Protein backbone atom coordinates (compact mmCIF):
# COMPACT_ATOMS: atom_id res chain seq x y z
CA UNK A 1 0.00 0.00 0.00
CA UNK A 2 1.25 3.45 -0.85
CA UNK A 3 0.78 6.53 1.29
CA UNK A 4 -1.83 8.92 -0.28
CA UNK A 5 -0.28 12.14 -1.54
CA UNK A 6 -1.58 15.29 -3.17
CA UNK A 7 -1.91 15.03 -6.93
CA UNK A 8 0.37 18.05 -7.31
CA UNK A 9 3.17 16.19 -5.55
CA UNK A 10 2.77 13.20 -7.87
CA UNK A 11 2.92 15.49 -10.92
CA UNK A 12 6.11 17.12 -9.57
CA UNK A 13 7.71 13.67 -9.49
CA UNK A 14 6.43 12.74 -12.95
CA UNK A 15 7.29 15.97 -14.74
CA UNK A 16 10.33 17.09 -12.75
CA UNK A 17 8.74 20.51 -12.39
CA UNK A 18 8.08 22.92 -9.54
CA UNK A 19 5.00 22.62 -7.35
CA UNK A 20 3.47 25.74 -8.90
CA UNK A 21 4.04 24.36 -12.40
CA UNK A 22 2.43 21.08 -11.34
CA UNK A 23 -0.60 23.01 -10.08
CA UNK A 24 -0.80 24.85 -13.41
CA UNK A 25 -0.79 21.55 -15.32
CA UNK A 26 -3.59 20.21 -13.12
CA UNK A 27 -5.72 23.37 -13.09
CA UNK A 28 -5.31 23.58 -16.86
CA UNK A 29 -6.99 20.19 -17.29
CA UNK A 30 -3.85 18.42 -18.52
CA UNK A 31 -3.69 15.69 -15.87
CA UNK A 32 -5.70 12.45 -15.72
CA UNK A 33 -6.13 10.06 -12.82
CA UNK A 34 -7.09 6.58 -14.02
CA UNK A 35 -8.14 8.18 -17.30
CA UNK A 36 -10.32 10.92 -15.78
CA UNK A 37 -9.31 14.59 -15.88
CA UNK A 38 -8.81 15.99 -12.36
CA UNK A 39 -8.42 19.76 -11.97
CA UNK A 40 -7.83 19.96 -8.19
CA UNK A 41 -4.14 19.99 -7.13
CA UNK A 42 -5.16 18.87 -3.62
CA UNK A 43 -6.84 15.70 -4.92
CA UNK A 44 -5.38 12.72 -3.02
CA UNK A 45 -3.95 9.79 -4.98
CA UNK A 46 -2.22 6.58 -3.96
CA UNK A 47 -2.01 3.62 -6.38
CA UNK A 48 -3.97 5.26 -9.22
CA UNK A 49 -2.37 5.86 -12.59
CA UNK A 50 -1.53 9.51 -13.09
CA UNK A 51 -0.79 10.72 -16.62
CA UNK A 52 0.08 14.13 -18.04
CA UNK A 53 -1.28 14.95 -21.49
CA UNK A 54 1.61 14.99 -24.02
CA UNK A 55 0.20 18.26 -25.37
CA UNK A 56 0.32 19.89 -21.92
CA UNK A 57 1.69 23.41 -21.82
CA UNK A 58 2.23 25.89 -19.07
CA UNK A 59 0.09 28.95 -19.67
CA UNK A 60 -1.75 31.41 -17.44
CA UNK A 61 -5.37 30.45 -16.81
CA UNK A 62 -7.41 33.06 -18.63
CA UNK A 63 -10.75 34.34 -17.38
CA UNK A 64 -13.51 33.34 -19.79
CA UNK A 65 -16.70 34.91 -21.13
CA UNK A 66 -19.71 32.85 -22.19
CA UNK A 67 -22.56 33.79 -24.55
CA UNK A 68 -25.94 32.27 -23.63
CA UNK A 69 -29.21 32.26 -25.57
CA UNK A 70 -31.54 32.94 -22.63
CA UNK A 71 -35.08 31.61 -23.00
CA UNK A 72 -37.95 33.97 -22.21
CA UNK A 73 -39.37 33.81 -18.69
CA UNK A 74 -36.07 33.13 -16.93
CA UNK A 75 -34.49 35.79 -14.74
CA UNK A 76 -31.08 37.02 -15.88
CA UNK A 77 -29.77 37.76 -12.38
CA UNK A 78 -28.38 35.43 -9.71
CA UNK A 79 -30.65 32.96 -7.97
CA UNK A 80 -31.65 29.30 -7.83
CA UNK A 81 -33.93 29.56 -10.90
CA UNK A 82 -31.94 32.11 -12.89
CA UNK A 83 -30.29 31.86 -16.29
CA UNK A 84 -27.00 31.08 -14.54
CA UNK A 85 -28.29 27.56 -13.83
CA UNK A 86 -28.39 26.93 -17.59
CA UNK A 87 -24.63 27.28 -17.86
CA UNK A 88 -23.48 23.67 -17.47
CA UNK A 89 -21.14 21.42 -19.48
CA UNK A 90 -24.22 19.66 -20.90
CA UNK A 91 -25.69 22.85 -22.40
CA UNK A 92 -22.59 23.96 -24.27
CA UNK A 93 -23.39 24.28 -27.97
CA UNK A 94 -22.01 21.52 -30.18
CA UNK A 95 -21.25 24.26 -32.73
CA UNK A 96 -18.92 26.16 -30.38
CA UNK A 97 -15.97 27.02 -32.61
CA UNK A 98 -14.12 29.20 -30.07
CA UNK A 99 -11.26 26.74 -29.60
CA UNK A 100 -11.42 27.23 -25.80
CA UNK A 101 -10.72 24.05 -23.83
CA UNK A 102 -13.59 23.59 -21.35
CA UNK A 103 -12.65 23.41 -17.67
CA UNK A 104 -14.74 23.01 -14.54
CA UNK A 105 -13.41 26.31 -13.23
CA UNK A 106 -15.16 28.08 -16.11
CA UNK A 107 -18.52 27.30 -14.50
CA UNK A 108 -17.82 29.33 -11.35
CA UNK A 109 -17.51 33.01 -10.39
CA UNK A 110 -19.58 34.11 -13.38
CA UNK A 111 -21.45 37.42 -13.46
CA UNK A 112 -24.03 38.74 -15.95
CA UNK A 113 -23.11 42.45 -16.27
CA UNK A 114 -25.57 43.44 -19.03
CA UNK A 115 -29.23 43.22 -18.03
CA UNK A 116 -31.96 41.47 -19.99
CA UNK A 117 -35.60 41.53 -18.85
CA UNK A 118 -37.12 38.28 -17.62
CA UNK A 119 -39.74 38.52 -20.36
CA UNK A 120 -37.06 38.78 -23.05
CA UNK A 121 -35.03 36.05 -24.68
CA UNK A 122 -31.73 36.15 -26.48
CA UNK A 123 -28.11 37.07 -26.00
CA UNK A 124 -26.81 37.23 -22.44
CA UNK A 125 -23.16 37.38 -21.36
CA UNK A 126 -21.65 35.58 -18.38
CA UNK A 127 -18.07 36.50 -17.59
CA UNK A 128 -15.18 35.98 -15.19
CA UNK A 129 -13.20 38.76 -16.89
CA UNK A 130 -13.26 42.11 -15.09
CA UNK A 131 -12.39 43.89 -18.35
CA UNK A 132 -15.47 42.49 -20.08
CA UNK A 133 -17.63 43.24 -17.04
CA UNK A 134 -16.41 46.85 -17.00
CA UNK A 135 -17.05 47.28 -20.73
CA UNK A 136 -20.62 45.97 -20.38
CA UNK A 137 -21.36 48.27 -17.45
CA UNK A 138 -19.32 51.47 -17.57
CA UNK A 139 -19.17 51.56 -21.40
CA UNK A 140 -22.63 50.10 -22.07
CA UNK A 141 -24.02 53.41 -23.33
CA UNK A 142 -21.53 53.31 -26.23
CA UNK A 143 -22.33 49.74 -27.32
CA UNK A 144 -25.18 49.19 -29.77
CA UNK A 145 -27.77 46.53 -28.94
CA UNK A 146 -30.20 45.03 -31.43
CA UNK A 147 -33.61 43.57 -30.55
CA UNK A 148 -36.58 42.20 -32.47
CA UNK A 149 -39.89 42.90 -30.75
CA UNK A 150 -43.20 41.20 -31.56
CA UNK A 151 -46.14 43.51 -30.93
CA UNK A 152 -49.93 43.68 -31.03
CA UNK A 153 -52.19 46.72 -31.14
CA UNK A 154 -52.59 49.73 -33.39
CA UNK A 155 -49.74 52.18 -33.77
CA UNK A 156 -50.78 55.77 -33.12
CA UNK A 157 -50.29 58.41 -35.79
CA UNK A 158 -46.61 59.31 -36.10
CA UNK A 159 -45.87 56.46 -33.67
CA UNK A 160 -42.85 55.08 -35.52
CA UNK A 161 -41.26 58.52 -35.66
CA UNK A 162 -41.85 58.92 -31.92
CA UNK A 163 -40.16 55.59 -31.22
CA UNK A 164 -37.13 56.74 -33.18
CA UNK A 165 -36.98 60.08 -31.35
CA UNK A 166 -39.48 62.12 -29.40
CA UNK A 167 -40.75 60.08 -26.46
CA UNK A 168 -40.28 61.39 -22.92
CA UNK A 169 -40.58 59.55 -19.61
CA UNK A 170 -40.45 61.30 -16.23
CA UNK A 171 -39.39 64.51 -18.01
CA UNK A 172 -36.47 62.66 -19.57
CA UNK A 173 -36.15 62.61 -23.36
CA UNK A 174 -35.32 59.21 -24.80
CA UNK A 175 -32.17 59.21 -26.95
CA UNK A 176 -32.46 58.92 -30.74
CA UNK A 177 -32.56 55.25 -31.78
CA UNK A 178 -33.32 53.21 -34.91
CA UNK A 179 -36.72 51.49 -35.01
CA UNK A 180 -38.17 49.92 -38.16
CA UNK A 181 -40.81 47.39 -39.16
CA UNK A 182 -39.50 43.90 -40.00
CA UNK A 183 -42.96 42.46 -40.63
CA UNK A 184 -46.57 43.30 -39.86
CA UNK A 185 -46.16 42.51 -36.16
CA UNK A 186 -42.40 42.75 -35.64
CA UNK A 187 -40.21 45.77 -34.94
CA UNK A 188 -36.44 46.00 -35.00
CA UNK A 189 -34.78 48.18 -32.34
CA UNK A 190 -31.12 49.20 -32.56
CA UNK A 191 -29.90 51.57 -29.89
CA UNK A 192 -27.21 52.90 -27.60
CA UNK A 193 -27.80 54.53 -24.23
CA UNK A 194 -31.11 52.77 -23.64
CA UNK A 195 -32.04 50.09 -21.13
CA UNK A 196 -33.76 47.00 -22.63
CA UNK A 197 -36.42 47.35 -19.93
CA UNK A 198 -37.46 50.66 -21.56
CA UNK A 199 -38.57 48.97 -24.78
CA UNK A 200 -41.94 47.84 -23.43
CA UNK A 201 -43.06 51.24 -22.01
CA UNK A 202 -41.93 52.89 -25.25
CA UNK A 203 -44.14 50.53 -27.25
CA UNK A 204 -47.04 51.07 -24.85
CA UNK A 205 -46.73 54.83 -25.30
CA UNK A 206 -47.46 54.52 -29.04
CA UNK A 207 -50.36 52.07 -28.73
CA UNK A 208 -48.50 48.76 -28.99
CA UNK A 209 -48.32 45.82 -26.59
CA UNK A 210 -45.15 43.74 -26.46
CA UNK A 211 -45.78 40.05 -27.03
CA UNK A 212 -42.14 38.94 -27.14
CA UNK A 213 -38.69 40.40 -27.56
CA UNK A 214 -35.29 38.96 -28.30
CA UNK A 215 -31.80 40.45 -28.12
CA UNK A 216 -29.95 39.49 -31.29
CA UNK A 217 -26.72 41.43 -30.95
CA UNK A 218 -24.51 43.38 -28.56
CA UNK A 219 -21.77 45.33 -30.31
CA UNK A 220 -19.99 42.94 -32.66
CA UNK A 221 -21.31 39.79 -30.98
CA UNK A 222 -24.48 38.26 -32.42
CA UNK A 223 -26.69 35.42 -31.28
CA UNK A 224 -26.25 33.73 -34.65
CA UNK A 225 -27.41 30.08 -34.63
CA UNK A 226 -27.09 29.53 -30.90
CA UNK A 227 -30.11 27.50 -29.75
CA UNK A 228 -32.27 28.61 -26.77
CA UNK A 229 -30.79 27.41 -23.49
CA UNK A 230 -27.36 26.77 -25.00
CA UNK A 231 -24.10 28.70 -24.63
CA UNK A 232 -20.70 29.04 -26.23
CA UNK A 233 -17.38 30.56 -25.28
CA UNK A 234 -16.46 34.01 -26.51
CA UNK A 235 -13.42 33.25 -28.65
CA UNK A 236 -10.11 34.93 -27.75
CA UNK A 237 -10.16 36.95 -31.00
CA UNK A 238 -13.74 38.23 -30.57
CA UNK A 239 -14.31 41.76 -29.37
CA UNK A 240 -17.58 43.20 -28.13
mmCIF file of C-alpha atoms in Angstrom:
data_model
loop_
_atom_site.group_PDB
_atom_site.id
_atom_site.type_symbol
_atom_site.label_atom_id
_atom_site.label_comp_id
_atom_site.label_asym_id
_atom_site.label_seq_id
_atom_site.Cartn_x
_atom_site.Cartn_y
_atom_site.Cartn_z
ATOM 1 C CA UNK A 1 0.000 0.000 0.000
ATOM 2 C CA UNK A 2 1.248 3.449 -0.847
ATOM 3 C CA UNK A 3 0.779 6.526 1.288
ATOM 4 C CA UNK A 4 -1.829 8.918 -0.277
ATOM 5 C CA UNK A 5 -0.281 12.139 -1.542
ATOM 6 C CA UNK A 6 -1.581 15.288 -3.166
ATOM 7 C CA UNK A 7 -1.914 15.032 -6.930
ATOM 8 C CA UNK A 8 0.366 18.052 -7.312
ATOM 9 C CA UNK A 9 3.175 16.185 -5.546
ATOM 10 C CA UNK A 10 2.774 13.197 -7.872
ATOM 11 C CA UNK A 11 2.916 15.489 -10.918
ATOM 12 C CA UNK A 12 6.110 17.122 -9.568
ATOM 13 C CA UNK A 13 7.711 13.675 -9.490
ATOM 14 C CA UNK A 14 6.426 12.743 -12.955
ATOM 15 C CA UNK A 15 7.294 15.967 -14.741
ATOM 16 C CA UNK A 16 10.327 17.088 -12.750
ATOM 17 C CA UNK A 17 8.739 20.508 -12.390
ATOM 18 C CA UNK A 18 8.077 22.917 -9.538
ATOM 19 C CA UNK A 19 4.995 22.616 -7.348
ATOM 20 C CA UNK A 20 3.472 25.742 -8.901
ATOM 21 C CA UNK A 21 4.036 24.358 -12.403
ATOM 22 C CA UNK A 22 2.432 21.079 -11.338
ATOM 23 C CA UNK A 23 -0.598 23.007 -10.080
ATOM 24 C CA UNK A 24 -0.803 24.847 -13.411
ATOM 25 C CA UNK A 25 -0.788 21.551 -15.321
ATOM 26 C CA UNK A 26 -3.586 20.212 -13.120
ATOM 27 C CA UNK A 27 -5.722 23.369 -13.085
ATOM 28 C CA UNK A 28 -5.313 23.580 -16.864
ATOM 29 C CA UNK A 29 -6.987 20.195 -17.291
ATOM 30 C CA UNK A 30 -3.854 18.421 -18.519
ATOM 31 C CA UNK A 31 -3.694 15.686 -15.867
ATOM 32 C CA UNK A 32 -5.705 12.455 -15.725
ATOM 33 C CA UNK A 33 -6.133 10.059 -12.815
ATOM 34 C CA UNK A 34 -7.091 6.578 -14.023
ATOM 35 C CA UNK A 35 -8.135 8.175 -17.305
ATOM 36 C CA UNK A 36 -10.318 10.923 -15.781
ATOM 37 C CA UNK A 37 -9.312 14.591 -15.877
ATOM 38 C CA UNK A 38 -8.813 15.990 -12.364
ATOM 39 C CA UNK A 39 -8.416 19.759 -11.967
ATOM 40 C CA UNK A 40 -7.830 19.957 -8.186
ATOM 41 C CA UNK A 41 -4.138 19.991 -7.134
ATOM 42 C CA UNK A 42 -5.156 18.874 -3.618
ATOM 43 C CA UNK A 43 -6.841 15.698 -4.918
ATOM 44 C CA UNK A 44 -5.383 12.719 -3.022
ATOM 45 C CA UNK A 45 -3.954 9.788 -4.978
ATOM 46 C CA UNK A 46 -2.222 6.576 -3.963
ATOM 47 C CA UNK A 47 -2.006 3.622 -6.379
ATOM 48 C CA UNK A 48 -3.974 5.264 -9.224
ATOM 49 C CA UNK A 49 -2.375 5.858 -12.590
ATOM 50 C CA UNK A 50 -1.528 9.515 -13.092
ATOM 51 C CA UNK A 51 -0.792 10.718 -16.622
ATOM 52 C CA UNK A 52 0.083 14.129 -18.045
ATOM 53 C CA UNK A 53 -1.275 14.953 -21.488
ATOM 54 C CA UNK A 54 1.614 14.986 -24.019
ATOM 55 C CA UNK A 55 0.196 18.259 -25.366
ATOM 56 C CA UNK A 56 0.320 19.895 -21.924
ATOM 57 C CA UNK A 57 1.688 23.412 -21.822
ATOM 58 C CA UNK A 58 2.232 25.893 -19.074
ATOM 59 C CA UNK A 59 0.093 28.953 -19.667
ATOM 60 C CA UNK A 60 -1.753 31.408 -17.440
ATOM 61 C CA UNK A 61 -5.370 30.446 -16.807
ATOM 62 C CA UNK A 62 -7.411 33.060 -18.626
ATOM 63 C CA UNK A 63 -10.754 34.339 -17.380
ATOM 64 C CA UNK A 64 -13.508 33.344 -19.790
ATOM 65 C CA UNK A 65 -16.697 34.906 -21.130
ATOM 66 C CA UNK A 66 -19.711 32.851 -22.188
ATOM 67 C CA UNK A 67 -22.556 33.787 -24.550
ATOM 68 C CA UNK A 68 -25.943 32.268 -23.633
ATOM 69 C CA UNK A 69 -29.211 32.262 -25.573
ATOM 70 C CA UNK A 70 -31.539 32.938 -22.631
ATOM 71 C CA UNK A 71 -35.082 31.606 -23.001
ATOM 72 C CA UNK A 72 -37.946 33.971 -22.206
ATOM 73 C CA UNK A 73 -39.368 33.813 -18.686
ATOM 74 C CA UNK A 74 -36.069 33.129 -16.933
ATOM 75 C CA UNK A 75 -34.490 35.790 -14.736
ATOM 76 C CA UNK A 76 -31.078 37.017 -15.879
ATOM 77 C CA UNK A 77 -29.775 37.758 -12.384
ATOM 78 C CA UNK A 78 -28.382 35.434 -9.710
ATOM 79 C CA UNK A 79 -30.651 32.963 -7.973
ATOM 80 C CA UNK A 80 -31.651 29.296 -7.830
ATOM 81 C CA UNK A 81 -33.928 29.557 -10.897
ATOM 82 C CA UNK A 82 -31.943 32.110 -12.887
ATOM 83 C CA UNK A 83 -30.291 31.864 -16.291
ATOM 84 C CA UNK A 84 -26.998 31.080 -14.544
ATOM 85 C CA UNK A 85 -28.286 27.559 -13.830
ATOM 86 C CA UNK A 86 -28.395 26.932 -17.588
ATOM 87 C CA UNK A 87 -24.626 27.276 -17.863
ATOM 88 C CA UNK A 88 -23.477 23.671 -17.472
ATOM 89 C CA UNK A 89 -21.139 21.422 -19.483
ATOM 90 C CA UNK A 90 -24.218 19.657 -20.903
ATOM 91 C CA UNK A 91 -25.688 22.853 -22.395
ATOM 92 C CA UNK A 92 -22.590 23.962 -24.269
ATOM 93 C CA UNK A 93 -23.389 24.280 -27.970
ATOM 94 C CA UNK A 94 -22.012 21.518 -30.177
ATOM 95 C CA UNK A 95 -21.254 24.262 -32.733
ATOM 96 C CA UNK A 96 -18.921 26.158 -30.381
ATOM 97 C CA UNK A 97 -15.969 27.023 -32.609
ATOM 98 C CA UNK A 98 -14.117 29.200 -30.071
ATOM 99 C CA UNK A 99 -11.259 26.739 -29.595
ATOM 100 C CA UNK A 100 -11.422 27.228 -25.802
ATOM 101 C CA UNK A 101 -10.718 24.046 -23.834
ATOM 102 C CA UNK A 102 -13.592 23.588 -21.350
ATOM 103 C CA UNK A 103 -12.652 23.410 -17.673
ATOM 104 C CA UNK A 104 -14.740 23.008 -14.539
ATOM 105 C CA UNK A 105 -13.405 26.309 -13.232
ATOM 106 C CA UNK A 106 -15.162 28.077 -16.106
ATOM 107 C CA UNK A 107 -18.522 27.299 -14.504
ATOM 108 C CA UNK A 108 -17.825 29.331 -11.347
ATOM 109 C CA UNK A 109 -17.511 33.012 -10.388
ATOM 110 C CA UNK A 110 -19.581 34.114 -13.382
ATOM 111 C CA UNK A 111 -21.449 37.423 -13.457
ATOM 112 C CA UNK A 112 -24.031 38.738 -15.948
ATOM 113 C CA UNK A 113 -23.111 42.447 -16.266
ATOM 114 C CA UNK A 114 -25.569 43.437 -19.033
ATOM 115 C CA UNK A 115 -29.229 43.223 -18.034
ATOM 116 C CA UNK A 116 -31.959 41.469 -19.991
ATOM 117 C CA UNK A 117 -35.602 41.534 -18.848
ATOM 118 C CA UNK A 118 -37.116 38.276 -17.623
ATOM 119 C CA UNK A 119 -39.741 38.515 -20.365
ATOM 120 C CA UNK A 120 -37.057 38.778 -23.055
ATOM 121 C CA UNK A 121 -35.034 36.046 -24.684
ATOM 122 C CA UNK A 122 -31.731 36.147 -26.483
ATOM 123 C CA UNK A 123 -28.115 37.067 -26.004
ATOM 124 C CA UNK A 124 -26.808 37.229 -22.438
ATOM 125 C CA UNK A 125 -23.158 37.379 -21.359
ATOM 126 C CA UNK A 126 -21.655 35.585 -18.379
ATOM 127 C CA UNK A 127 -18.074 36.503 -17.588
ATOM 128 C CA UNK A 128 -15.178 35.984 -15.191
ATOM 129 C CA UNK A 129 -13.203 38.757 -16.891
ATOM 130 C CA UNK A 130 -13.257 42.109 -15.088
ATOM 131 C CA UNK A 131 -12.395 43.889 -18.353
ATOM 132 C CA UNK A 132 -15.470 42.489 -20.080
ATOM 133 C CA UNK A 133 -17.629 43.239 -17.037
ATOM 134 C CA UNK A 134 -16.411 46.846 -16.997
ATOM 135 C CA UNK A 135 -17.046 47.282 -20.728
ATOM 136 C CA UNK A 136 -20.616 45.968 -20.382
ATOM 137 C CA UNK A 137 -21.363 48.272 -17.448
ATOM 138 C CA UNK A 138 -19.317 51.471 -17.571
ATOM 139 C CA UNK A 139 -19.173 51.564 -21.403
ATOM 140 C CA UNK A 140 -22.635 50.100 -22.070
ATOM 141 C CA UNK A 141 -24.017 53.411 -23.334
ATOM 142 C CA UNK A 142 -21.531 53.312 -26.226
ATOM 143 C CA UNK A 143 -22.334 49.741 -27.320
ATOM 144 C CA UNK A 144 -25.180 49.186 -29.773
ATOM 145 C CA UNK A 145 -27.775 46.533 -28.941
ATOM 146 C CA UNK A 146 -30.203 45.034 -31.430
ATOM 147 C CA UNK A 147 -33.614 43.574 -30.545
ATOM 148 C CA UNK A 148 -36.576 42.203 -32.466
ATOM 149 C CA UNK A 149 -39.893 42.898 -30.750
ATOM 150 C CA UNK A 150 -43.195 41.200 -31.559
ATOM 151 C CA UNK A 151 -46.140 43.508 -30.932
ATOM 152 C CA UNK A 152 -49.926 43.680 -31.029
ATOM 153 C CA UNK A 153 -52.193 46.720 -31.141
ATOM 154 C CA UNK A 154 -52.588 49.728 -33.393
ATOM 155 C CA UNK A 155 -49.741 52.176 -33.770
ATOM 156 C CA UNK A 156 -50.783 55.774 -33.123
ATOM 157 C CA UNK A 157 -50.294 58.414 -35.790
ATOM 158 C CA UNK A 158 -46.606 59.315 -36.100
ATOM 159 C CA UNK A 159 -45.875 56.463 -33.668
ATOM 160 C CA UNK A 160 -42.847 55.083 -35.523
ATOM 161 C CA UNK A 161 -41.256 58.520 -35.660
ATOM 162 C CA UNK A 162 -41.847 58.925 -31.923
ATOM 163 C CA UNK A 163 -40.158 55.595 -31.216
ATOM 164 C CA UNK A 164 -37.125 56.741 -33.183
ATOM 165 C CA UNK A 165 -36.979 60.076 -31.352
ATOM 166 C CA UNK A 166 -39.480 62.123 -29.396
ATOM 167 C CA UNK A 167 -40.747 60.080 -26.456
ATOM 168 C CA UNK A 168 -40.282 61.394 -22.920
ATOM 169 C CA UNK A 169 -40.578 59.546 -19.610
ATOM 170 C CA UNK A 170 -40.454 61.304 -16.229
ATOM 171 C CA UNK A 171 -39.391 64.511 -18.011
ATOM 172 C CA UNK A 172 -36.468 62.661 -19.571
ATOM 173 C CA UNK A 173 -36.149 62.610 -23.361
ATOM 174 C CA UNK A 174 -35.316 59.211 -24.799
ATOM 175 C CA UNK A 175 -32.168 59.206 -26.945
ATOM 176 C CA UNK A 176 -32.465 58.919 -30.741
ATOM 177 C CA UNK A 177 -32.561 55.251 -31.777
ATOM 178 C CA UNK A 178 -33.318 53.205 -34.905
ATOM 179 C CA UNK A 179 -36.718 51.486 -35.013
ATOM 180 C CA UNK A 180 -38.165 49.921 -38.160
ATOM 181 C CA UNK A 181 -40.806 47.386 -39.164
ATOM 182 C CA UNK A 182 -39.500 43.904 -39.998
ATOM 183 C CA UNK A 183 -42.956 42.460 -40.633
ATOM 184 C CA UNK A 184 -46.566 43.304 -39.857
ATOM 185 C CA UNK A 185 -46.159 42.509 -36.162
ATOM 186 C CA UNK A 186 -42.398 42.746 -35.642
ATOM 187 C CA UNK A 187 -40.214 45.767 -34.945
ATOM 188 C CA UNK A 188 -36.439 46.000 -34.997
ATOM 189 C CA UNK A 189 -34.780 48.178 -32.335
ATOM 190 C CA UNK A 190 -31.118 49.203 -32.563
ATOM 191 C CA UNK A 191 -29.895 51.573 -29.890
ATOM 192 C CA UNK A 192 -27.211 52.905 -27.598
ATOM 193 C CA UNK A 193 -27.796 54.528 -24.232
ATOM 194 C CA UNK A 194 -31.114 52.766 -23.643
ATOM 195 C CA UNK A 195 -32.038 50.088 -21.131
ATOM 196 C CA UNK A 196 -33.756 47.001 -22.632
ATOM 197 C CA UNK A 197 -36.418 47.354 -19.928
ATOM 198 C CA UNK A 198 -37.464 50.658 -21.563
ATOM 199 C CA UNK A 199 -38.574 48.972 -24.785
ATOM 200 C CA UNK A 200 -41.942 47.843 -23.430
ATOM 201 C CA UNK A 201 -43.064 51.240 -22.006
ATOM 202 C CA UNK A 202 -41.933 52.889 -25.251
ATOM 203 C CA UNK A 203 -44.136 50.533 -27.253
ATOM 204 C CA UNK A 204 -47.043 51.069 -24.849
ATOM 205 C CA UNK A 205 -46.734 54.830 -25.304
ATOM 206 C CA UNK A 206 -47.462 54.518 -29.039
ATOM 207 C CA UNK A 207 -50.361 52.069 -28.729
ATOM 208 C CA UNK A 208 -48.498 48.756 -28.987
ATOM 209 C CA UNK A 209 -48.322 45.823 -26.586
ATOM 210 C CA UNK A 210 -45.148 43.742 -26.458
ATOM 211 C CA UNK A 211 -45.782 40.045 -27.035
ATOM 212 C CA UNK A 212 -42.142 38.935 -27.137
ATOM 213 C CA UNK A 213 -38.689 40.402 -27.561
ATOM 214 C CA UNK A 214 -35.293 38.955 -28.300
ATOM 215 C CA UNK A 215 -31.796 40.451 -28.125
ATOM 216 C CA UNK A 216 -29.950 39.486 -31.291
ATOM 217 C CA UNK A 217 -26.716 41.433 -30.948
ATOM 218 C CA UNK A 218 -24.514 43.380 -28.559
ATOM 219 C CA UNK A 219 -21.774 45.334 -30.306
ATOM 220 C CA UNK A 220 -19.985 42.942 -32.657
ATOM 221 C CA UNK A 221 -21.314 39.794 -30.977
ATOM 222 C CA UNK A 222 -24.475 38.259 -32.416
ATOM 223 C CA UNK A 223 -26.692 35.417 -31.277
ATOM 224 C CA UNK A 224 -26.253 33.735 -34.653
ATOM 225 C CA UNK A 225 -27.410 30.080 -34.631
ATOM 226 C CA UNK A 226 -27.087 29.529 -30.899
ATOM 227 C CA UNK A 227 -30.114 27.503 -29.747
ATOM 228 C CA UNK A 228 -32.271 28.610 -26.771
ATOM 229 C CA UNK A 229 -30.788 27.414 -23.489
ATOM 230 C CA UNK A 230 -27.355 26.775 -25.000
ATOM 231 C CA UNK A 231 -24.097 28.696 -24.629
ATOM 232 C CA UNK A 232 -20.697 29.039 -26.228
ATOM 233 C CA UNK A 233 -17.377 30.557 -25.279
ATOM 234 C CA UNK A 234 -16.465 34.012 -26.511
ATOM 235 C CA UNK A 235 -13.420 33.247 -28.647
ATOM 236 C CA UNK A 236 -10.108 34.932 -27.752
ATOM 237 C CA UNK A 237 -10.159 36.953 -31.002
ATOM 238 C CA UNK A 238 -13.736 38.228 -30.566
ATOM 239 C CA UNK A 239 -14.314 41.758 -29.371
ATOM 240 C CA UNK A 240 -17.583 43.199 -28.132
#
